PDB file of C-alpha atoms in Angstrom:
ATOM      1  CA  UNK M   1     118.600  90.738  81.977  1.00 52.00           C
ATOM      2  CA  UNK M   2     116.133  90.408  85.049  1.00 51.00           C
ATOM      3  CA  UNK M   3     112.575  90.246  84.672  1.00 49.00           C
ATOM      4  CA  UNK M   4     112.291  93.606  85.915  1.00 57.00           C
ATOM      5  CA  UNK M   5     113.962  95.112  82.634  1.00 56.00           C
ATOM      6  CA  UNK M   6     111.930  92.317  80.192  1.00 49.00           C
ATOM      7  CA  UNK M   7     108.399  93.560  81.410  1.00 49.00           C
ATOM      8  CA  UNK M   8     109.803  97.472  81.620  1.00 55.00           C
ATOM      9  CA  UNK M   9     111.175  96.440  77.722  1.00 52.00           C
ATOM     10  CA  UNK M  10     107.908  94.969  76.652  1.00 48.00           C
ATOM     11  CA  UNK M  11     105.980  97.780  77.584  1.00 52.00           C
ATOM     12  CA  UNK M  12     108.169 100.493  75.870  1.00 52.00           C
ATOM     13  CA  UNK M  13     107.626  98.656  72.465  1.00 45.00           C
ATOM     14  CA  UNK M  14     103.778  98.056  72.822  1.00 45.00           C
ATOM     15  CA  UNK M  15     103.007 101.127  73.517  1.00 48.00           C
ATOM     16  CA  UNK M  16     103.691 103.631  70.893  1.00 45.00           C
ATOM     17  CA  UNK M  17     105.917 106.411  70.774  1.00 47.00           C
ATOM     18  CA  UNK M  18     103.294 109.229  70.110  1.00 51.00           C
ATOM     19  CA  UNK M  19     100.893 108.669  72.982  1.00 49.00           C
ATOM     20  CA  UNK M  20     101.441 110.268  75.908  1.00 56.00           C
ATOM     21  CA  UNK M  21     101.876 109.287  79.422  1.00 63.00           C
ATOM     22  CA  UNK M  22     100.635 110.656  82.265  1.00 64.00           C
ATOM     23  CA  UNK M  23     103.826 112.683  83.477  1.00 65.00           C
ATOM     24  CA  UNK M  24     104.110 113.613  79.631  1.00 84.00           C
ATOM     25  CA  UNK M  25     100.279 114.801  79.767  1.00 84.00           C
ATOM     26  CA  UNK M  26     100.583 116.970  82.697  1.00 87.00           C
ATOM     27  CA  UNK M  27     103.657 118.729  81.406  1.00 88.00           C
ATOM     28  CA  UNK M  28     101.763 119.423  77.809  1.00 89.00           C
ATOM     29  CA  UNK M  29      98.799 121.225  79.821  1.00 90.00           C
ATOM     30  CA  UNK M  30     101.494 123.055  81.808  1.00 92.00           C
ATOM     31  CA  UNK M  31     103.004 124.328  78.840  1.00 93.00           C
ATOM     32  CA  UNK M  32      99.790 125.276  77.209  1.00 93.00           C
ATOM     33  CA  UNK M  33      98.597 126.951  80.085  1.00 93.00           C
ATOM     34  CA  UNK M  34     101.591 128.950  81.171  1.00 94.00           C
ATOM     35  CA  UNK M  35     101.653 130.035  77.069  1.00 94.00           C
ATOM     36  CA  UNK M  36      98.385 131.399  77.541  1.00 92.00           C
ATOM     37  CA  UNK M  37      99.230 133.202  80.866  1.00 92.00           C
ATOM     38  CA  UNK M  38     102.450 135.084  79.932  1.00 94.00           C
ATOM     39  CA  UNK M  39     100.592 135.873  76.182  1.00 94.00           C
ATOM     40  CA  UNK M  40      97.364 136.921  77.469  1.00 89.00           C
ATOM     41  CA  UNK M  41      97.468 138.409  80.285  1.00 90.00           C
ATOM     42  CA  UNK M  42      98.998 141.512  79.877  1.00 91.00           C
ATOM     43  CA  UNK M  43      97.489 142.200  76.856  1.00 89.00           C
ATOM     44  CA  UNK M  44      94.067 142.065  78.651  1.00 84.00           C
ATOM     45  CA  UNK M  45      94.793 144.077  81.619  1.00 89.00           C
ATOM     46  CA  UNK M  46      95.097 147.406  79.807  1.00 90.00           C
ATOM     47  CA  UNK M  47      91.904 146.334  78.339  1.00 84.00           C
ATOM     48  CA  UNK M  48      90.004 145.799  81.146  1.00 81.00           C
ATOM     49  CA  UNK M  49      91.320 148.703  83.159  1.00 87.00           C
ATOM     50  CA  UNK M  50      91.457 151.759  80.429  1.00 88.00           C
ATOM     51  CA  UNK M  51      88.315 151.033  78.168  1.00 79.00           C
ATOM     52  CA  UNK M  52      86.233 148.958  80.455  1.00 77.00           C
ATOM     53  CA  UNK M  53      86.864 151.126  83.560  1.00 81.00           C
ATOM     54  CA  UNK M  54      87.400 147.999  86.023  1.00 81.00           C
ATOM     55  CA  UNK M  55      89.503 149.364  89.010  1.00 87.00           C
ATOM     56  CA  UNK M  56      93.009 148.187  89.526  1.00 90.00           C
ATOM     57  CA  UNK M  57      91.548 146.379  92.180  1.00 90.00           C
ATOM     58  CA  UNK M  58      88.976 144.715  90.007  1.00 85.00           C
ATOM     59  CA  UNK M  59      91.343 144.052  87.156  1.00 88.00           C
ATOM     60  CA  UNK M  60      94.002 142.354  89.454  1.00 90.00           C
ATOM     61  CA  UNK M  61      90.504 140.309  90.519  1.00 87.00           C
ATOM     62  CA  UNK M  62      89.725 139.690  86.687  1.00 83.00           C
ATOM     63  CA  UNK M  63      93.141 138.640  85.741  1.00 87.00           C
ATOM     64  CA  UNK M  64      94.032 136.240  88.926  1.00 89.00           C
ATOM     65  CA  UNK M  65      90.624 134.337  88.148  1.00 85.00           C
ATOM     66  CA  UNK M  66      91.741 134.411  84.395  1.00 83.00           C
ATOM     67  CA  UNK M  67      94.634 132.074  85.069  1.00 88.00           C
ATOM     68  CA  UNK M  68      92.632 129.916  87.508  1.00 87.00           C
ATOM     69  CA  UNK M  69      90.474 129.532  84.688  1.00 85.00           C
ATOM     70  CA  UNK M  70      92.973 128.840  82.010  1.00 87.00           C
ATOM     71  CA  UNK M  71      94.133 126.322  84.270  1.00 90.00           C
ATOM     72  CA  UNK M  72      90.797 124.576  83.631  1.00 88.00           C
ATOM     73  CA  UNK M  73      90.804 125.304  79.609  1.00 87.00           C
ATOM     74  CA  UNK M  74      94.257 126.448  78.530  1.00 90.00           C
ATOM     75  CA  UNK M  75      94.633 123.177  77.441  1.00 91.00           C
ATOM     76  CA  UNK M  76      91.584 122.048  75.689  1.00 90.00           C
ATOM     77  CA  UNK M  77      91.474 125.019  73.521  1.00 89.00           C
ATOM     78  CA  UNK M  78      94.903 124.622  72.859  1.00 91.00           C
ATOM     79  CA  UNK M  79      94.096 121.304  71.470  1.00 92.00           C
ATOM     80  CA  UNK M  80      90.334 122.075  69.785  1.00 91.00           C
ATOM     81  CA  UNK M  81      92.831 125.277  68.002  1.00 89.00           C
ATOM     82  CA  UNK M  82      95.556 121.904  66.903  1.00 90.00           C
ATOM     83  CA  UNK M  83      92.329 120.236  65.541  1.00 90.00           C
ATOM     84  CA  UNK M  84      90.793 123.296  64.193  1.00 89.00           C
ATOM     85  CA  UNK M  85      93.947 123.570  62.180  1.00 88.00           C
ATOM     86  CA  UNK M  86      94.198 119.844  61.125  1.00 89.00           C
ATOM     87  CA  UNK M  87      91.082 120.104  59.599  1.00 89.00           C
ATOM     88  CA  UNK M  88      91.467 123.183  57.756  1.00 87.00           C
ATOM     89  CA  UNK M  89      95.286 121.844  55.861  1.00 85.00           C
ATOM     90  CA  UNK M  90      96.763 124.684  58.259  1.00 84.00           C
ATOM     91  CA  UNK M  91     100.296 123.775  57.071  1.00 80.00           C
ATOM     92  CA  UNK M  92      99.889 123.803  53.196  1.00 84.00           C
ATOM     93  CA  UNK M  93      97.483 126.871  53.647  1.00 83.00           C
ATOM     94  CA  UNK M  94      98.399 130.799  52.608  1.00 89.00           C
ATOM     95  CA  UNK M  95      99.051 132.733  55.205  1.00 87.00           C
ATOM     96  CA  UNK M  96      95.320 134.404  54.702  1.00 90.00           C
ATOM     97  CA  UNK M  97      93.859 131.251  55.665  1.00 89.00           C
ATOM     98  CA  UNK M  98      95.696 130.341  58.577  1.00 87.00           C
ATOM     99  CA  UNK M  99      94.695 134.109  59.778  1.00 89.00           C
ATOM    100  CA  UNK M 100      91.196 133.147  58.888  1.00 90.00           C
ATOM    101  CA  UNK M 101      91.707 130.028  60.888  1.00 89.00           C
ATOM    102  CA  UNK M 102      93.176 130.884  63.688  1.00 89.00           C
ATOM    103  CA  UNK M 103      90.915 133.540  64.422  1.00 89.00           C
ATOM    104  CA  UNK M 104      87.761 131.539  63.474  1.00 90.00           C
ATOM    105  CA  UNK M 105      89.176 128.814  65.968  1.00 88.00           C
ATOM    106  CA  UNK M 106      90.091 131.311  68.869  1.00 87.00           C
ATOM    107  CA  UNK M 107      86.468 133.356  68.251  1.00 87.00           C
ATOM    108  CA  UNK M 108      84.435 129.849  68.836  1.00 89.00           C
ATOM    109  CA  UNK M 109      86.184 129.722  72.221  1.00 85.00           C
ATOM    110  CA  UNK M 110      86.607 132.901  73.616  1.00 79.00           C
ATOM    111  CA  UNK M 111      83.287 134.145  73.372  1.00 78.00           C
ATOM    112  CA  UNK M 112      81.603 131.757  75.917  1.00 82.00           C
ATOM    113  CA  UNK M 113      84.908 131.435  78.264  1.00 81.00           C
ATOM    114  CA  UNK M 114      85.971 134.702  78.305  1.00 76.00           C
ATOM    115  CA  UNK M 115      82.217 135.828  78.794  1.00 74.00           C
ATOM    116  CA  UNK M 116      81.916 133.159  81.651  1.00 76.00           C
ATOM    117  CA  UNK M 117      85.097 134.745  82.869  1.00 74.00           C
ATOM    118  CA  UNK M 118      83.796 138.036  82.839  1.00 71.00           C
ATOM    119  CA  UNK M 119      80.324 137.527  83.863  1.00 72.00           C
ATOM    120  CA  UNK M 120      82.060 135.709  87.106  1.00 74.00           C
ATOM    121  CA  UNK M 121      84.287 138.389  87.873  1.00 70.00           C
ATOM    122  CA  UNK M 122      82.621 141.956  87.400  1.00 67.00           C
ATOM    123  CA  UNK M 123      80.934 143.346  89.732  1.00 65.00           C
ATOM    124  CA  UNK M 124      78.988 145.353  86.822  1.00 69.00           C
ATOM    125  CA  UNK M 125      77.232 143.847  84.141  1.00 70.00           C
ATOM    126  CA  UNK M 126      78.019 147.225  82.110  1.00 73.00           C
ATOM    127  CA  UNK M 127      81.843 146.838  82.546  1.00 69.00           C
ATOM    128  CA  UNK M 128      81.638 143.119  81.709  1.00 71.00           C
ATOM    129  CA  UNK M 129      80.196 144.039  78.328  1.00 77.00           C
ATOM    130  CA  UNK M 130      82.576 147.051  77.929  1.00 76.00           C
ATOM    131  CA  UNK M 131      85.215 144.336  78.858  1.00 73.00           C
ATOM    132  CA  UNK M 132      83.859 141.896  75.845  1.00 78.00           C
ATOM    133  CA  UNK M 133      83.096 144.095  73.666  1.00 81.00           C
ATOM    134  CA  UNK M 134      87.090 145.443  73.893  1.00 77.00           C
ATOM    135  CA  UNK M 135      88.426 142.340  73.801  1.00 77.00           C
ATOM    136  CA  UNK M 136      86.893 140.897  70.617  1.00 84.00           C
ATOM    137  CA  UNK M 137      88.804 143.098  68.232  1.00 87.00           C
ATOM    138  CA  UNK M 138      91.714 142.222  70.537  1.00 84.00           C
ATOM    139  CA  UNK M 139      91.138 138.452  70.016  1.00 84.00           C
ATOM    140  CA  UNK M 140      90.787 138.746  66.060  1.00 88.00           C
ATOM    141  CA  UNK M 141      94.034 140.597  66.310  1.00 89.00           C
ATOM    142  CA  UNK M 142      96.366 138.786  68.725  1.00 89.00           C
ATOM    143  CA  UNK M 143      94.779 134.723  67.319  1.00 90.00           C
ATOM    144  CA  UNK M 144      97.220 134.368  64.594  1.00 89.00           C
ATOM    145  CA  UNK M 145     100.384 135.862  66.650  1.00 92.00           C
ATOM    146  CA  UNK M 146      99.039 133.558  69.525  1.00 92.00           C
ATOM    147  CA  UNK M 147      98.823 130.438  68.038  1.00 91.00           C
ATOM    148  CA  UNK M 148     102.147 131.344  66.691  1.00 92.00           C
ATOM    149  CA  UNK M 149     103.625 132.167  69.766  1.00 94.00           C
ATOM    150  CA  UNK M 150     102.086 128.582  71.370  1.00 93.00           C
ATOM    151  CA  UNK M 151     104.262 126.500  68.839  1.00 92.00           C
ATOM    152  CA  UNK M 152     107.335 128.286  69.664  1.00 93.00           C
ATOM    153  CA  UNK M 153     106.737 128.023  73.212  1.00 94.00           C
ATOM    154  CA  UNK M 154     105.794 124.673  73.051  1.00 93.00           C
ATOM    155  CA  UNK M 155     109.114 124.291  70.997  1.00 91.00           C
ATOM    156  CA  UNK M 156     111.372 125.799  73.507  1.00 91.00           C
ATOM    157  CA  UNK M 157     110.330 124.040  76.593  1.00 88.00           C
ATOM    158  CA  UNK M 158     109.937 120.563  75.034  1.00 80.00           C
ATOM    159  CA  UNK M 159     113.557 120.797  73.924  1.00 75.00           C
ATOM    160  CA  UNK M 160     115.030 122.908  76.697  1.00 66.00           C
ATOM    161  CA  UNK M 161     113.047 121.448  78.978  1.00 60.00           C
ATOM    162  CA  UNK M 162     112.672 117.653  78.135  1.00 56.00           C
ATOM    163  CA  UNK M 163     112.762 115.308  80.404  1.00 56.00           C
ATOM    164  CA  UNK M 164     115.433 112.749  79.719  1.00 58.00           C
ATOM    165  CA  UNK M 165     115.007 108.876  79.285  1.00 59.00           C
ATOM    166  CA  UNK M 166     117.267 106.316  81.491  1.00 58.00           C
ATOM    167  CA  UNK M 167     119.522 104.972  79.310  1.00 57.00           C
ATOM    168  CA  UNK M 168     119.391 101.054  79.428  1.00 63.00           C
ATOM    169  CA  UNK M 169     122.499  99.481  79.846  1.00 54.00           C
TER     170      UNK M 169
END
């Protein structure tokens, strides 16, 4: 065994299995922001365009800066809903509360970055509050299915999807 394979050895058993590396990192946050892409977004394009009266135009606008932006906080509310859920014993909880939870968690969130969102992209303050005020019923509605639909995507593409380890001879 060369001193190569010791050090590369030695590291793999200090450092423990659950924390992430950096290639491992980058490919959660993809996954958590291309989850909230493919969910969200066309759910909140009829939303903005029929009852907020943005144009197509301004919708297409609305919905290209939504998934810059959820590259900048897919991720982190992702993992604040994870948390939100730890705390509340999600997994031993009826399904009422994880409804209640979910939707609590997703509310704390989307209120300031989907307002931020908005507030960046209309070019009316009065379809930016139509906009807000649509998608709040929306959000209470589509939190549980979301969070849902984030484990099983999560699901499929780490095991689809994985990465595979060198085998050491």
């Amino acid at each position: 065994m060369s001193l190569e394979e010791i050090a590369l050895q030695e590291q793999d058993e200090s450092k423990p299995e659950n924390e992430p590396t950096g290639a491992s990192r980058l490919r959660k946050t993809m996954i958590d922001i291309s989850a909230s892409c493919v969910f969200y977004t066309p759910i909140m394009a009829p939303i903005e365009y029929f009852y907020a009266g943005k144009t197509g135009e301004e919708v297409a606008y609305s919905r290209l800066a939504g998934i810059g932006f959820a590259f900048l906080t897919a991720r982190y509310t992702a993992r604040f809903g994870d948390w939100w859920q730890k705390i509340h014993n999600y997994t031993t909880s009826s399904a009422l509360k994880q409804f209640i939870t979910d939707t609590s968690g997703t509310l704390l969130l989307h209120i300031p970055l989907y307002g931020t969102a908005l507030y960046i992209t209309s070019r009316s303050y009065s379809t930016g509050e139509a906009a807000m005020i649509a998608s709040l019923p929306t959000v209470i509605a589509t939190a549980w299915p979301y969070r849902r639909f984030l484990r099983h995507w999560r699901e499929i593409w780490r095991k689809t999807h994985a990465p595979q380890k060198p085998v050491n001879k």
